[in-house]
mmCIF file with all atom_site columns, C-alpha atoms in Angstrom:
data_model
loop_
_atom_site.group_PDB
_atom_site.id
_atom_site.type_symbol
_atom_site.label_atom_id
_atom_site.label_alt_id
_atom_site.label_comp_id
_atom_site.label_asym_id
_atom_site.label_entity_id
_atom_site.label_seq_id
_atom_site.pdbx_PDB_ins_code
_atom_site.Cartn_x
_atom_site.Cartn_y
_atom_site.Cartn_z
_atom_site.occupancy
_atom_site.B_iso_or_equiv
_atom_site.pdbx_formal_charge
_atom_site.auth_seq_id
_atom_site.auth_comp_id
_atom_site.auth_asym_id
_atom_site.auth_atom_id
_atom_site.pdbx_PDB_model_num
ATOM 1   C CA . ASP P 1 1   ? 27.076 17.745  -31.737 1.00 82.00 ? 21  ASP P CA 1
ATOM 2   C CA . SER P 1 2   ? 23.422 17.408  -32.768 1.00 84.00 ? 22  SER P CA 1
ATOM 3   C CA . GLY P 1 3   ? 22.415 15.520  -29.629 1.00 93.00 ? 23  GLY P CA 1
ATOM 4   C CA . VAL P 1 4   ? 21.162 12.568  -31.677 1.00 96.00 ? 24  VAL P CA 1
ATOM 5   C CA . THR P 1 5   ? 23.076 9.360   -31.001 1.00 97.00 ? 25  THR P CA 1
ATOM 6   C CA . GLN P 1 6   ? 23.269 6.499   -33.440 1.00 97.00 ? 26  GLN P CA 1
ATOM 7   C CA . THR P 1 7   ? 24.893 3.143   -32.845 1.00 97.00 ? 27  THR P CA 1
ATOM 8   C CA . PRO P 1 8   ? 26.817 1.424   -34.212 1.00 97.00 ? 28  PRO P CA 1
ATOM 9   C CA . LYS P 1 9   ? 28.800 3.788   -36.419 1.00 96.00 ? 29  LYS P CA 1
ATOM 10  C CA . HIS P 1 10  ? 29.863 1.020   -38.762 1.00 96.00 ? 30  HIS P CA 1
ATOM 11  C CA . LEU P 1 11  ? 28.387 -2.377  -39.463 1.00 97.00 ? 31  LEU P CA 1
ATOM 12  C CA . ILE P 1 12  ? 29.714 -5.036  -41.785 1.00 97.00 ? 32  ILE P CA 1
ATOM 13  C CA . THR P 1 13  ? 27.671 -8.131  -42.437 1.00 97.00 ? 33  THR P CA 1
ATOM 14  C CA . ALA P 1 14  ? 26.770 -10.629 -45.123 1.00 97.00 ? 34  ALA P CA 1
ATOM 15  C CA . THR P 1 15  ? 23.834 -11.076 -47.444 1.00 97.00 ? 35  THR P CA 1
ATOM 16  C CA . GLY P 1 16  ? 20.824 -12.740 -45.879 1.00 97.00 ? 36  GLY P CA 1
ATOM 17  C CA . GLN P 1 17  ? 21.630 -11.505 -42.379 1.00 97.00 ? 37  GLN P CA 1
ATOM 18  C CA . ARG P 1 18  ? 19.611 -9.261  -40.064 1.00 97.00 ? 38  ARG P CA 1
ATOM 19  C CA . VAL P 1 19  ? 20.825 -6.154  -38.266 1.00 98.00 ? 39  VAL P CA 1
ATOM 20  C CA . THR P 1 20  ? 19.415 -3.610  -35.842 1.00 98.00 ? 40  THR P CA 1
ATOM 21  C CA . LEU P 1 21  ? 20.335 0.054   -35.896 1.00 98.00 ? 41  LEU P CA 1
ATOM 22  C CA . ARG P 1 22  ? 19.698 2.132   -32.823 1.00 98.00 ? 42  ARG P CA 1
ATOM 23  C CA . CYS P 1 23  ? 18.906 5.814   -32.378 1.00 98.00 ? 43  CYS P CA 1
ATOM 24  C CA . SER P 1 24  ? 18.495 8.026   -29.325 1.00 98.00 ? 44  SER P CA 1
ATOM 25  C CA . PRO P 1 25  ? 16.851 11.349  -30.157 1.00 97.00 ? 45  PRO P CA 1
ATOM 26  C CA . ARG P 1 26  ? 17.779 14.721  -28.742 1.00 96.00 ? 46  ARG P CA 1
ATOM 27  C CA . SER P 1 27  ? 16.465 15.366  -25.272 1.00 94.00 ? 47  SER P CA 1
ATOM 28  C CA . GLY P 1 28  ? 12.913 16.680  -25.567 1.00 92.00 ? 48  GLY P CA 1
ATOM 29  C CA . ASP P 1 29  ? 12.346 15.550  -29.143 1.00 94.00 ? 49  ASP P CA 1
ATOM 30  C CA . LEU P 1 30  ? 9.342  13.295  -29.630 1.00 94.00 ? 50  LEU P CA 1
ATOM 31  C CA . SER P 1 31  ? 9.661  12.627  -33.332 1.00 93.00 ? 51  SER P CA 1
ATOM 32  C CA . VAL P 1 32  ? 12.194 10.294  -34.922 1.00 95.00 ? 52  VAL P CA 1
ATOM 33  C CA . TYR P 1 33  ? 12.906 9.818   -38.616 1.00 94.00 ? 53  TYR P CA 1
ATOM 34  C CA . TRP P 1 34  ? 14.941 7.232   -40.483 1.00 96.00 ? 54  TRP P CA 1
ATOM 35  C CA . TYR P 1 35  ? 16.695 7.815   -43.805 1.00 95.00 ? 55  TYR P CA 1
ATOM 36  C CA . GLN P 1 36  ? 18.783 5.787   -46.190 1.00 95.00 ? 56  GLN P CA 1
ATOM 37  C CA . GLN P 1 37  ? 21.532 7.522   -48.141 1.00 94.00 ? 57  GLN P CA 1
ATOM 38  C CA . SER P 1 38  ? 23.099 5.620   -50.996 1.00 89.00 ? 58  SER P CA 1
ATOM 39  C CA . LEU P 1 39  ? 25.204 6.901   -53.869 1.00 79.00 ? 59  LEU P CA 1
ATOM 40  C CA . ASP P 1 40  ? 22.612 6.264   -56.557 1.00 68.00 ? 60  ASP P CA 1
ATOM 41  C CA . GLN P 1 41  ? 19.430 7.071   -54.609 1.00 69.00 ? 61  GLN P CA 1
ATOM 42  C CA . GLY P 1 42  ? 20.363 10.133  -52.609 1.00 79.00 ? 62  GLY P CA 1
ATOM 43  C CA . LEU P 1 43  ? 18.699 10.685  -49.244 1.00 87.00 ? 63  LEU P CA 1
ATOM 44  C CA . GLN P 1 44  ? 15.525 8.639   -49.016 1.00 90.00 ? 64  GLN P CA 1
ATOM 45  C CA . PHE P 1 45  ? 12.975 9.059   -46.255 1.00 90.00 ? 65  PHE P CA 1
ATOM 46  C CA . LEU P 1 46  ? 12.061 5.695   -44.764 1.00 94.00 ? 66  LEU P CA 1
ATOM 47  C CA . ILE P 1 47  ? 9.741  6.193   -41.820 1.00 94.00 ? 67  ILE P CA 1
ATOM 48  C CA . GLN P 1 48  ? 8.754  8.592   -39.038 1.00 93.00 ? 68  GLN P CA 1
ATOM 49  C CA . TYR P 1 49  ? 7.597  7.956   -35.490 1.00 94.00 ? 69  TYR P CA 1
ATOM 50  C CA . TYR P 1 50  ? 6.018  10.396  -33.119 1.00 93.00 ? 70  TYR P CA 1
ATOM 51  C CA . ASN P 1 51  ? 5.813  9.592   -29.422 1.00 94.00 ? 71  ASN P CA 1
ATOM 52  C CA . GLY P 1 52  ? 5.852  5.875   -30.060 1.00 94.00 ? 72  GLY P CA 1
ATOM 53  C CA . GLU P 1 53  ? 3.409  5.819   -32.965 1.00 94.00 ? 73  GLU P CA 1
ATOM 54  C CA . GLU P 1 54  ? 4.169  5.501   -36.659 1.00 94.00 ? 74  GLU P CA 1
ATOM 55  C CA . ARG P 1 55  ? 3.270  8.790   -38.335 1.00 90.00 ? 75  ARG P CA 1
ATOM 56  C CA . ALA P 1 56  ? 4.529  8.631   -41.910 1.00 89.00 ? 76  ALA P CA 1
ATOM 57  C CA . LYS P 1 57  ? 5.986  6.039   -44.183 1.00 90.00 ? 77  LYS P CA 1
ATOM 58  C CA . GLY P 1 58  ? 8.258  6.615   -47.123 1.00 89.00 ? 78  GLY P CA 1
ATOM 59  C CA . ASN P 1 59  ? 10.194 4.262   -49.354 1.00 83.00 ? 79  ASN P CA 1
ATOM 60  C CA . ILE P 1 60  ? 10.691 1.573   -46.741 1.00 93.00 ? 80  ILE P CA 1
ATOM 61  C CA . LEU P 1 61  ? 11.040 -1.991  -47.946 1.00 95.00 ? 81  LEU P CA 1
ATOM 62  C CA . GLU P 1 62  ? 8.955  -4.764  -46.393 1.00 96.00 ? 82  GLU P CA 1
ATOM 63  C CA . ARG P 1 63  ? 12.206 -6.371  -45.210 1.00 97.00 ? 83  ARG P CA 1
ATOM 64  C CA . PHE P 1 64  ? 12.770 -3.297  -43.045 1.00 97.00 ? 84  PHE P CA 1
ATOM 65  C CA . SER P 1 65  ? 10.853 -2.418  -39.910 1.00 97.00 ? 85  SER P CA 1
ATOM 66  C CA . ALA P 1 66  ? 11.185 0.129   -37.163 1.00 97.00 ? 86  ALA P CA 1
ATOM 67  C CA . GLN P 1 67  ? 9.743  1.024   -33.813 1.00 97.00 ? 87  GLN P CA 1
ATOM 68  C CA . GLN P 1 68  ? 9.968  3.738   -31.217 1.00 97.00 ? 88  GLN P CA 1
ATOM 69  C CA . PHE P 1 69  ? 10.033 2.697   -27.589 1.00 97.00 ? 89  PHE P CA 1
ATOM 70  C CA . PRO P 1 70  ? 8.457  4.366   -24.545 1.00 96.00 ? 90  PRO P CA 1
ATOM 71  C CA . ASP P 1 71  ? 11.784 6.024   -23.699 1.00 95.00 ? 91  ASP P CA 1
ATOM 72  C CA . LEU P 1 72  ? 11.647 7.475   -27.268 1.00 96.00 ? 92  LEU P CA 1
ATOM 73  C CA . HIS P 1 73  ? 14.681 5.688   -28.603 1.00 97.00 ? 93  HIS P CA 1
ATOM 74  C CA . SER P 1 74  ? 14.113 3.991   -31.935 1.00 98.00 ? 94  SER P CA 1
ATOM 75  C CA . GLU P 1 75  ? 15.400 0.928   -33.712 1.00 98.00 ? 95  GLU P CA 1
ATOM 76  C CA . LEU P 1 76  ? 15.513 0.146   -37.405 1.00 98.00 ? 96  LEU P CA 1
ATOM 77  C CA . ASN P 1 77  ? 15.586 -3.547  -38.233 1.00 98.00 ? 97  ASN P CA 1
ATOM 78  C CA . LEU P 1 78  ? 16.886 -4.671  -41.590 1.00 98.00 ? 98  LEU P CA 1
ATOM 79  C CA . SER P 1 79  ? 16.464 -8.322  -42.544 1.00 97.00 ? 99  SER P CA 1
ATOM 80  C CA . SER P 1 80  ? 17.335 -10.612 -45.453 1.00 97.00 ? 100 SER P CA 1
ATOM 81  C CA . LEU P 1 81  ? 20.020 -8.146  -46.342 1.00 97.00 ? 101 LEU P CA 1
ATOM 82  C CA . GLU P 1 82  ? 21.023 -7.665  -49.950 1.00 96.00 ? 102 GLU P CA 1
ATOM 83  C CA . LEU P 1 83  ? 24.088 -6.045  -51.470 1.00 95.00 ? 103 LEU P CA 1
ATOM 84  C CA . GLY P 1 84  ? 21.959 -3.068  -52.473 1.00 93.00 ? 104 GLY P CA 1
ATOM 85  C CA . ASP P 1 85  ? 21.168 -2.337  -48.826 1.00 95.00 ? 105 ASP P CA 1
ATOM 86  C CA . SER P 1 86  ? 24.705 -1.065  -48.345 1.00 96.00 ? 106 SER P CA 1
ATOM 87  C CA . ALA P 1 87  ? 24.245 2.592   -47.444 1.00 96.00 ? 107 ALA P CA 1
ATOM 88  C CA . LEU P 1 88  ? 24.524 5.229   -44.777 1.00 95.00 ? 108 LEU P CA 1
ATOM 89  C CA . TYR P 1 89  ? 21.485 5.116   -42.508 1.00 97.00 ? 109 TYR P CA 1
ATOM 90  C CA . PHE P 1 90  ? 20.588 8.301   -40.692 1.00 96.00 ? 110 PHE P CA 1
ATOM 91  C CA . CYS P 1 91  ? 18.310 8.882   -37.779 1.00 97.00 ? 111 CYS P CA 1
ATOM 92  C CA . ALA P 1 92  ? 16.992 12.378  -37.169 1.00 95.00 ? 112 ALA P CA 1
ATOM 93  C CA . SER P 1 93  ? 14.778 13.869  -34.516 1.00 94.00 ? 113 SER P CA 1
ATOM 94  C CA . SER P 1 94  ? 12.633 16.942  -34.105 1.00 91.00 ? 114 SER P CA 1
ATOM 95  C CA . VAL P 1 95  ? 10.437 18.309  -31.361 1.00 89.00 ? 115 VAL P CA 1
ATOM 96  C CA . ALA P 1 96  ? 7.110  17.205  -32.832 1.00 81.00 ? 116 ALA P CA 1
ATOM 97  C CA . GLY P 1 97  ? 7.613  16.829  -36.573 1.00 73.00 ? 117 GLY P CA 1
ATOM 98  C CA . TYR P 1 98  ? 5.741  19.924  -37.638 1.00 75.00 ? 118 TYR P CA 1
ATOM 99  C CA . SER P 1 99  ? 6.667  21.766  -40.802 1.00 69.00 ? 119 SER P CA 1
ATOM 100 C CA . ASN P 1 100 ? 8.378  24.616  -38.970 1.00 75.00 ? 120 ASN P CA 1
ATOM 101 C CA . GLN P 1 101 ? 10.720 22.380  -36.992 1.00 81.00 ? 121 GLN P CA 1
ATOM 102 C CA . PRO P 1 102 ? 14.110 21.370  -38.331 1.00 86.00 ? 122 PRO P CA 1
ATOM 103 C CA . GLN P 1 103 ? 15.386 17.856  -37.982 1.00 89.00 ? 123 GLN P CA 1
ATOM 104 C CA . HIS P 1 104 ? 18.642 17.202  -36.252 1.00 92.00 ? 124 HIS P CA 1
ATOM 105 C CA . PHE P 1 105 ? 20.613 14.299  -37.605 1.00 94.00 ? 125 PHE P CA 1
ATOM 106 C CA . GLY P 1 106 ? 22.802 11.734  -35.973 1.00 95.00 ? 126 GLY P CA 1
ATOM 107 C CA . ASP P 1 107 ? 26.163 10.852  -37.461 1.00 94.00 ? 127 ASP P CA 1
ATOM 108 C CA . GLY P 1 108 ? 24.722 7.838   -39.237 1.00 95.00 ? 128 GLY P CA 1
ATOM 109 C CA . THR P 1 109 ? 25.410 4.133   -39.342 1.00 96.00 ? 129 THR P CA 1
ATOM 110 C CA . ARG P 1 110 ? 27.404 2.973   -42.321 1.00 96.00 ? 130 ARG P CA 1
ATOM 111 C CA . LEU P 1 111 ? 26.195 -0.473  -43.333 1.00 97.00 ? 131 LEU P CA 1
ATOM 112 C CA . SER P 1 112 ? 28.311 -2.581  -45.642 1.00 96.00 ? 132 SER P CA 1
ATOM 113 C CA . ILE P 1 113 ? 26.978 -5.845  -47.015 1.00 96.00 ? 133 ILE P CA 1
ATOM 114 C CA . LEU P 1 114 ? 29.589 -8.285  -48.258 1.00 93.00 ? 134 LEU P CA 1
ATOM 115 C CA . ALA F 2 1   ? 3.409  14.804  -54.638 1.00 71.00 ? 17  ALA F CA 1
ATOM 116 C CA . GLN F 2 2   ? 6.169  16.935  -53.247 1.00 78.00 ? 18  GLN F CA 1
ATOM 117 C CA . LYS F 2 3   ? 9.349  17.400  -55.221 1.00 86.00 ? 19  LYS F CA 1
ATOM 118 C CA . ILE F 2 4   ? 12.630 19.237  -54.731 1.00 92.00 ? 20  ILE F CA 1
ATOM 119 C CA . THR F 2 5   ? 14.973 20.116  -57.588 1.00 94.00 ? 21  THR F CA 1
ATOM 120 C CA . GLN F 2 6   ? 18.574 21.150  -57.218 1.00 95.00 ? 22  GLN F CA 1
ATOM 121 C CA . THR F 2 7   ? 19.887 21.740  -60.712 1.00 95.00 ? 23  THR F CA 1
ATOM 122 C CA . GLN F 2 8   ? 23.546 22.331  -59.847 1.00 94.00 ? 24  GLN F CA 1
ATOM 123 C CA . PRO F 2 9   ? 25.340 19.045  -59.175 1.00 92.00 ? 25  PRO F CA 1
ATOM 124 C CA . GLY F 2 10  ? 28.584 20.894  -58.441 1.00 94.00 ? 26  GLY F CA 1
ATOM 125 C CA . MET F 2 11  ? 29.813 24.436  -57.982 1.00 95.00 ? 27  MET F CA 1
ATOM 126 C CA . PHE F 2 12  ? 33.074 26.244  -57.359 1.00 97.00 ? 28  PHE F CA 1
ATOM 127 C CA . VAL F 2 13  ? 33.497 29.540  -55.521 1.00 97.00 ? 29  VAL F CA 1
ATOM 128 C CA . GLN F 2 14  ? 36.531 31.566  -54.616 1.00 97.00 ? 30  GLN F CA 1
ATOM 129 C CA . GLU F 2 15  ? 37.228 32.014  -50.927 1.00 97.00 ? 31  GLU F CA 1
ATOM 130 C CA . LYS F 2 16  ? 35.596 35.171  -49.477 1.00 97.00 ? 32  LYS F CA 1
ATOM 131 C CA . GLU F 2 17  ? 33.121 35.446  -52.331 1.00 97.00 ? 33  GLU F CA 1
ATOM 132 C CA . ALA F 2 18  ? 29.370 34.837  -52.134 1.00 97.00 ? 34  ALA F CA 1
ATOM 133 C CA . VAL F 2 19  ? 27.676 31.871  -53.777 1.00 97.00 ? 35  VAL F CA 1
ATOM 134 C CA . THR F 2 20  ? 24.044 30.986  -54.482 1.00 98.00 ? 36  THR F CA 1
ATOM 135 C CA . LEU F 2 21  ? 22.819 27.406  -54.477 1.00 98.00 ? 37  LEU F CA 1
ATOM 136 C CA . ASP F 2 22  ? 19.553 26.899  -56.318 1.00 97.00 ? 38  ASP F CA 1
ATOM 137 C CA . CYS F 2 23  ? 16.516 25.023  -55.074 1.00 97.00 ? 39  CYS F CA 1
ATOM 138 C CA . THR F 2 24  ? 13.036 24.812  -56.544 1.00 97.00 ? 40  THR F CA 1
ATOM 139 C CA . TYR F 2 25  ? 10.209 22.886  -54.972 1.00 94.00 ? 41  TYR F CA 1
ATOM 140 C CA . ASP F 2 26  ? 6.772  21.664  -55.809 1.00 91.00 ? 42  ASP F CA 1
ATOM 141 C CA . THR F 2 27  ? 4.061  21.148  -53.246 1.00 87.00 ? 43  THR F CA 1
ATOM 142 C CA . SER F 2 28  ? 0.310  21.601  -53.290 1.00 85.00 ? 44  SER F CA 1
ATOM 143 C CA . ASP F 2 29  ? 0.185  22.404  -49.580 1.00 85.00 ? 45  ASP F CA 1
ATOM 144 C CA . GLN F 2 30  ? -0.216 25.994  -48.433 1.00 87.00 ? 46  GLN F CA 1
ATOM 145 C CA . SER F 2 31  ? 1.739  25.464  -45.231 1.00 86.00 ? 47  SER F CA 1
ATOM 146 C CA . TYR F 2 32  ? 5.200  24.024  -45.531 1.00 89.00 ? 48  TYR F CA 1
ATOM 147 C CA . GLY F 2 33  ? 8.751  24.439  -44.359 1.00 91.00 ? 49  GLY F CA 1
ATOM 148 C CA . LEU F 2 34  ? 11.911 24.714  -46.412 1.00 93.00 ? 50  LEU F CA 1
ATOM 149 C CA . PHE F 2 35  ? 15.241 23.648  -44.983 1.00 93.00 ? 51  PHE F CA 1
ATOM 150 C CA . TRP F 2 36  ? 18.863 23.576  -46.006 1.00 96.00 ? 52  TRP F CA 1
ATOM 151 C CA . TYR F 2 37  ? 21.377 21.072  -44.684 1.00 95.00 ? 53  TYR F CA 1
ATOM 152 C CA . LYS F 2 38  ? 25.130 20.758  -45.106 1.00 96.00 ? 54  LYS F CA 1
ATOM 153 C CA . GLN F 2 39  ? 26.908 17.420  -45.370 1.00 94.00 ? 55  GLN F CA 1
ATOM 154 C CA . PRO F 2 40  ? 30.715 17.662  -45.086 1.00 94.00 ? 56  PRO F CA 1
ATOM 155 C CA . SER F 2 41  ? 32.921 14.848  -46.308 1.00 91.00 ? 57  SER F CA 1
ATOM 156 C CA . SER F 2 42  ? 32.855 13.408  -42.785 1.00 89.00 ? 58  SER F CA 1
ATOM 157 C CA . GLY F 2 43  ? 29.222 12.473  -43.452 1.00 88.00 ? 59  GLY F CA 1
ATOM 158 C CA . GLU F 2 44  ? 27.135 14.185  -40.797 1.00 89.00 ? 60  GLU F CA 1
ATOM 159 C CA . MET F 2 45  ? 24.083 16.262  -41.752 1.00 91.00 ? 61  MET F CA 1
ATOM 160 C CA . ILE F 2 46  ? 24.049 19.756  -40.301 1.00 93.00 ? 62  ILE F CA 1
ATOM 161 C CA . PHE F 2 47  ? 20.940 21.941  -40.219 1.00 92.00 ? 63  PHE F CA 1
ATOM 162 C CA . LEU F 2 48  ? 21.657 25.411  -41.626 1.00 96.00 ? 64  LEU F CA 1
ATOM 163 C CA . ILE F 2 49  ? 18.502 27.446  -42.112 1.00 95.00 ? 65  ILE F CA 1
ATOM 164 C CA . TYR F 2 50  ? 14.701 27.293  -42.187 1.00 93.00 ? 66  TYR F CA 1
ATOM 165 C CA . GLN F 2 51  ? 12.045 29.250  -44.083 1.00 93.00 ? 67  GLN F CA 1
ATOM 166 C CA . GLY F 2 52  ? 8.329  28.921  -43.439 1.00 91.00 ? 68  GLY F CA 1
ATOM 167 C CA . SER F 2 53  ? 5.880  29.300  -46.279 1.00 91.00 ? 69  SER F CA 1
ATOM 168 C CA . TYR F 2 54  ? 4.086  32.142  -44.484 1.00 90.00 ? 70  TYR F CA 1
ATOM 169 C CA . ASP F 2 55  ? 7.250  34.002  -43.528 1.00 89.00 ? 71  ASP F CA 1
ATOM 170 C CA . GLU F 2 56  ? 7.385  37.317  -45.324 1.00 88.00 ? 72  GLU F CA 1
ATOM 171 C CA . GLN F 2 57  ? 11.008 38.003  -44.536 1.00 93.00 ? 73  GLN F CA 1
ATOM 172 C CA . ASN F 2 58  ? 13.852 35.966  -45.965 1.00 95.00 ? 74  ASN F CA 1
ATOM 173 C CA . ALA F 2 59  ? 15.532 33.847  -43.306 1.00 95.00 ? 75  ALA F CA 1
ATOM 174 C CA . THR F 2 60  ? 19.099 34.608  -42.268 1.00 96.00 ? 76  THR F CA 1
ATOM 175 C CA . GLU F 2 61  ? 21.510 32.713  -40.028 1.00 95.00 ? 77  GLU F CA 1
ATOM 176 C CA . GLY F 2 62  ? 24.958 34.240  -39.838 1.00 96.00 ? 78  GLY F CA 1
ATOM 177 C CA . ARG F 2 63  ? 26.563 33.933  -43.275 1.00 97.00 ? 79  ARG F CA 1
ATOM 178 C CA . TYR F 2 64  ? 23.615 31.956  -44.600 1.00 97.00 ? 80  TYR F CA 1
ATOM 179 C CA . SER F 2 65  ? 20.518 33.547  -46.053 1.00 97.00 ? 81  SER F CA 1
ATOM 180 C CA . LEU F 2 66  ? 17.615 32.123  -47.935 1.00 97.00 ? 82  LEU F CA 1
ATOM 181 C CA . ASN F 2 67  ? 16.293 33.892  -51.033 1.00 95.00 ? 83  ASN F CA 1
ATOM 182 C CA . PHE F 2 68  ? 12.649 32.831  -50.844 1.00 95.00 ? 84  PHE F CA 1
ATOM 183 C CA . GLN F 2 69  ? 10.452 33.522  -53.869 1.00 95.00 ? 85  GLN F CA 1
ATOM 184 C CA . LYS F 2 70  ? 7.138  31.900  -53.122 1.00 93.00 ? 86  LYS F CA 1
ATOM 185 C CA . ALA F 2 71  ? 5.438  32.578  -56.440 1.00 93.00 ? 87  ALA F CA 1
ATOM 186 C CA . ARG F 2 72  ? 8.348  30.982  -58.274 1.00 94.00 ? 88  ARG F CA 1
ATOM 187 C CA . LYS F 2 73  ? 8.596  28.203  -55.688 1.00 94.00 ? 89  LYS F CA 1
ATOM 188 C CA . SER F 2 74  ? 12.266 28.766  -55.206 1.00 96.00 ? 90  SER F CA 1
ATOM 189 C CA . ALA F 2 75  ? 14.343 28.799  -52.024 1.00 96.00 ? 91  ALA F CA 1
ATOM 190 C CA . ASN F 2 76  ? 17.931 29.513  -52.936 1.00 97.00 ? 92  ASN F CA 1
ATOM 191 C CA . LEU F 2 77  ? 20.670 29.423  -50.325 1.00 98.00 ? 93  LEU F CA 1
ATOM 192 C CA . VAL F 2 78  ? 23.150 32.283  -50.325 1.00 98.00 ? 94  VAL F CA 1
ATOM 193 C CA . ILE F 2 79  ? 26.458 31.818  -48.544 1.00 98.00 ? 95  ILE F CA 1
ATOM 194 C CA . SER F 2 80  ? 28.348 35.039  -48.067 1.00 97.00 ? 96  SER F CA 1
ATOM 195 C CA . ALA F 2 81  ? 32.105 35.369  -47.562 1.00 96.00 ? 97  ALA F CA 1
ATOM 196 C CA . SER F 2 82  ? 32.789 31.717  -48.396 1.00 97.00 ? 98  SER F CA 1
ATOM 197 C CA . GLN F 2 83  ? 35.300 29.838  -46.283 1.00 97.00 ? 99  GLN F CA 1
ATOM 198 C CA . LEU F 2 84  ? 37.285 26.702  -47.056 1.00 97.00 ? 100 LEU F CA 1
ATOM 199 C CA . GLY F 2 85  ? 35.216 24.899  -44.436 1.00 96.00 ? 101 GLY F CA 1
ATOM 200 C CA . ASP F 2 86  ? 32.101 25.547  -46.495 1.00 98.00 ? 102 ASP F CA 1
ATOM 201 C CA . SER F 2 87  ? 33.215 22.892  -48.986 1.00 97.00 ? 103 SER F CA 1
ATOM 202 C CA . ALA F 2 88  ? 30.533 20.239  -48.639 1.00 97.00 ? 104 ALA F CA 1
ATOM 203 C CA . MET F 2 89  ? 27.374 18.791  -50.102 1.00 95.00 ? 105 MET F CA 1
ATOM 204 C CA . TYR F 2 90  ? 24.298 20.986  -49.603 1.00 97.00 ? 106 TYR F CA 1
ATOM 205 C CA . PHE F 2 91  ? 20.762 19.636  -49.541 1.00 96.00 ? 107 PHE F CA 1
ATOM 206 C CA . CYS F 2 92  ? 17.476 21.489  -49.833 1.00 96.00 ? 108 CYS F CA 1
ATOM 207 C CA . ALA F 2 93  ? 14.412 19.865  -48.247 1.00 93.00 ? 109 ALA F CA 1
ATOM 208 C CA . VAL F 2 94  ? 10.687 20.509  -47.943 1.00 90.00 ? 110 VAL F CA 1
ATOM 209 C CA . LEU F 2 95  ? 8.298  19.329  -45.261 1.00 86.00 ? 111 LEU F CA 1
ATOM 210 C CA . SER F 2 96  ? 4.578  19.846  -45.432 1.00 77.00 ? 112 SER F CA 1
ATOM 211 C CA . GLY F 2 97  ? 1.428  18.372  -44.023 1.00 69.00 ? 113 GLY F CA 1
ATOM 212 C CA . THR F 2 98  ? 2.205  14.793  -44.922 1.00 66.00 ? 114 THR F CA 1
ATOM 213 C CA . TYR F 2 99  ? 5.109  14.832  -42.450 1.00 68.00 ? 115 TYR F CA 1
ATOM 214 C CA . LYS F 2 100 ? 7.417  13.467  -45.096 1.00 74.00 ? 116 LYS F CA 1
ATOM 215 C CA . TYR F 2 101 ? 10.673 15.256  -45.629 1.00 81.00 ? 117 TYR F CA 1
ATOM 216 C CA . ILE F 2 102 ? 11.655 15.323  -49.284 1.00 87.00 ? 118 ILE F CA 1
ATOM 217 C CA . PHE F 2 103 ? 15.296 16.075  -50.037 1.00 91.00 ? 119 PHE F CA 1
ATOM 218 C CA . GLY F 2 104 ? 16.861 17.288  -53.244 1.00 93.00 ? 120 GLY F CA 1
ATOM 219 C CA . THR F 2 105 ? 19.769 15.484  -54.850 1.00 92.00 ? 121 THR F CA 1
ATOM 220 C CA . GLY F 2 106 ? 22.232 17.999  -53.471 1.00 94.00 ? 122 GLY F CA 1
ATOM 221 C CA . THR F 2 107 ? 24.859 20.419  -54.740 1.00 96.00 ? 123 THR F CA 1
ATOM 222 C CA . ARG F 2 108 ? 28.539 19.795  -54.092 1.00 96.00 ? 124 ARG F CA 1
ATOM 223 C CA . LEU F 2 109 ? 30.280 23.072  -53.309 1.00 97.00 ? 125 LEU F CA 1
ATOM 224 C CA . LYS F 2 110 ? 34.035 23.455  -53.515 1.00 97.00 ? 126 LYS F CA 1
ATOM 225 C CA . VAL F 2 111 ? 35.614 26.609  -52.098 1.00 97.00 ? 127 VAL F CA 1
ATOM 226 C CA . LEU F 2 112 ? 38.908 27.515  -53.731 1.00 97.00 ? 128 LEU F CA 1
ATOM 227 C CA . ALA F 2 113 ? 41.767 29.176  -51.856 1.00 95.00 ? 129 ALA F CA 1
#
């Protein structure tokens, strides 16, 4: 058990819809990361937050947004969903996001767009 | 830009033997971290081992060790005494000053009984 909690584990929805994925980091971790893992794109870094502030942005679409709340949990919002958004979405956390700190991953949310 | 290359899409190893999974990286930063993660078929990502760019000794964690060759920009993972439970996808990753983790495309390891 990594200590990172992601909900829901599975999500099935239709094109055009909007969903929210939730992540609670490990106790004591201030930094949260979001990733998308699809079969053809591998593991893609989306965005990182540190103590409530956005710190780094990766290949995140404009239809996607995220935030980290004062209690350090984070949400990833995906809107105007397309079939290609079907993927496994991971949240990870680390103490402060420095280069000598490993990330600990949640079990992921599997999103299926019908 | 940072880049990670894992050239072995799939590998087989006999149980109890050692196996080396290759990883080369490209970064212009002097300070960076190299990480290996394991993803079993159940889907979770499990942190295995870390190597810092300034670490002179190769990292070891139980049966896992990292063969770090800085000049060649390689960070190969060595798994000793392979077990059936080691069958999984293995990802190499680099993190440097931009705070962006870059992952390789992974190597699928199958341990044979």
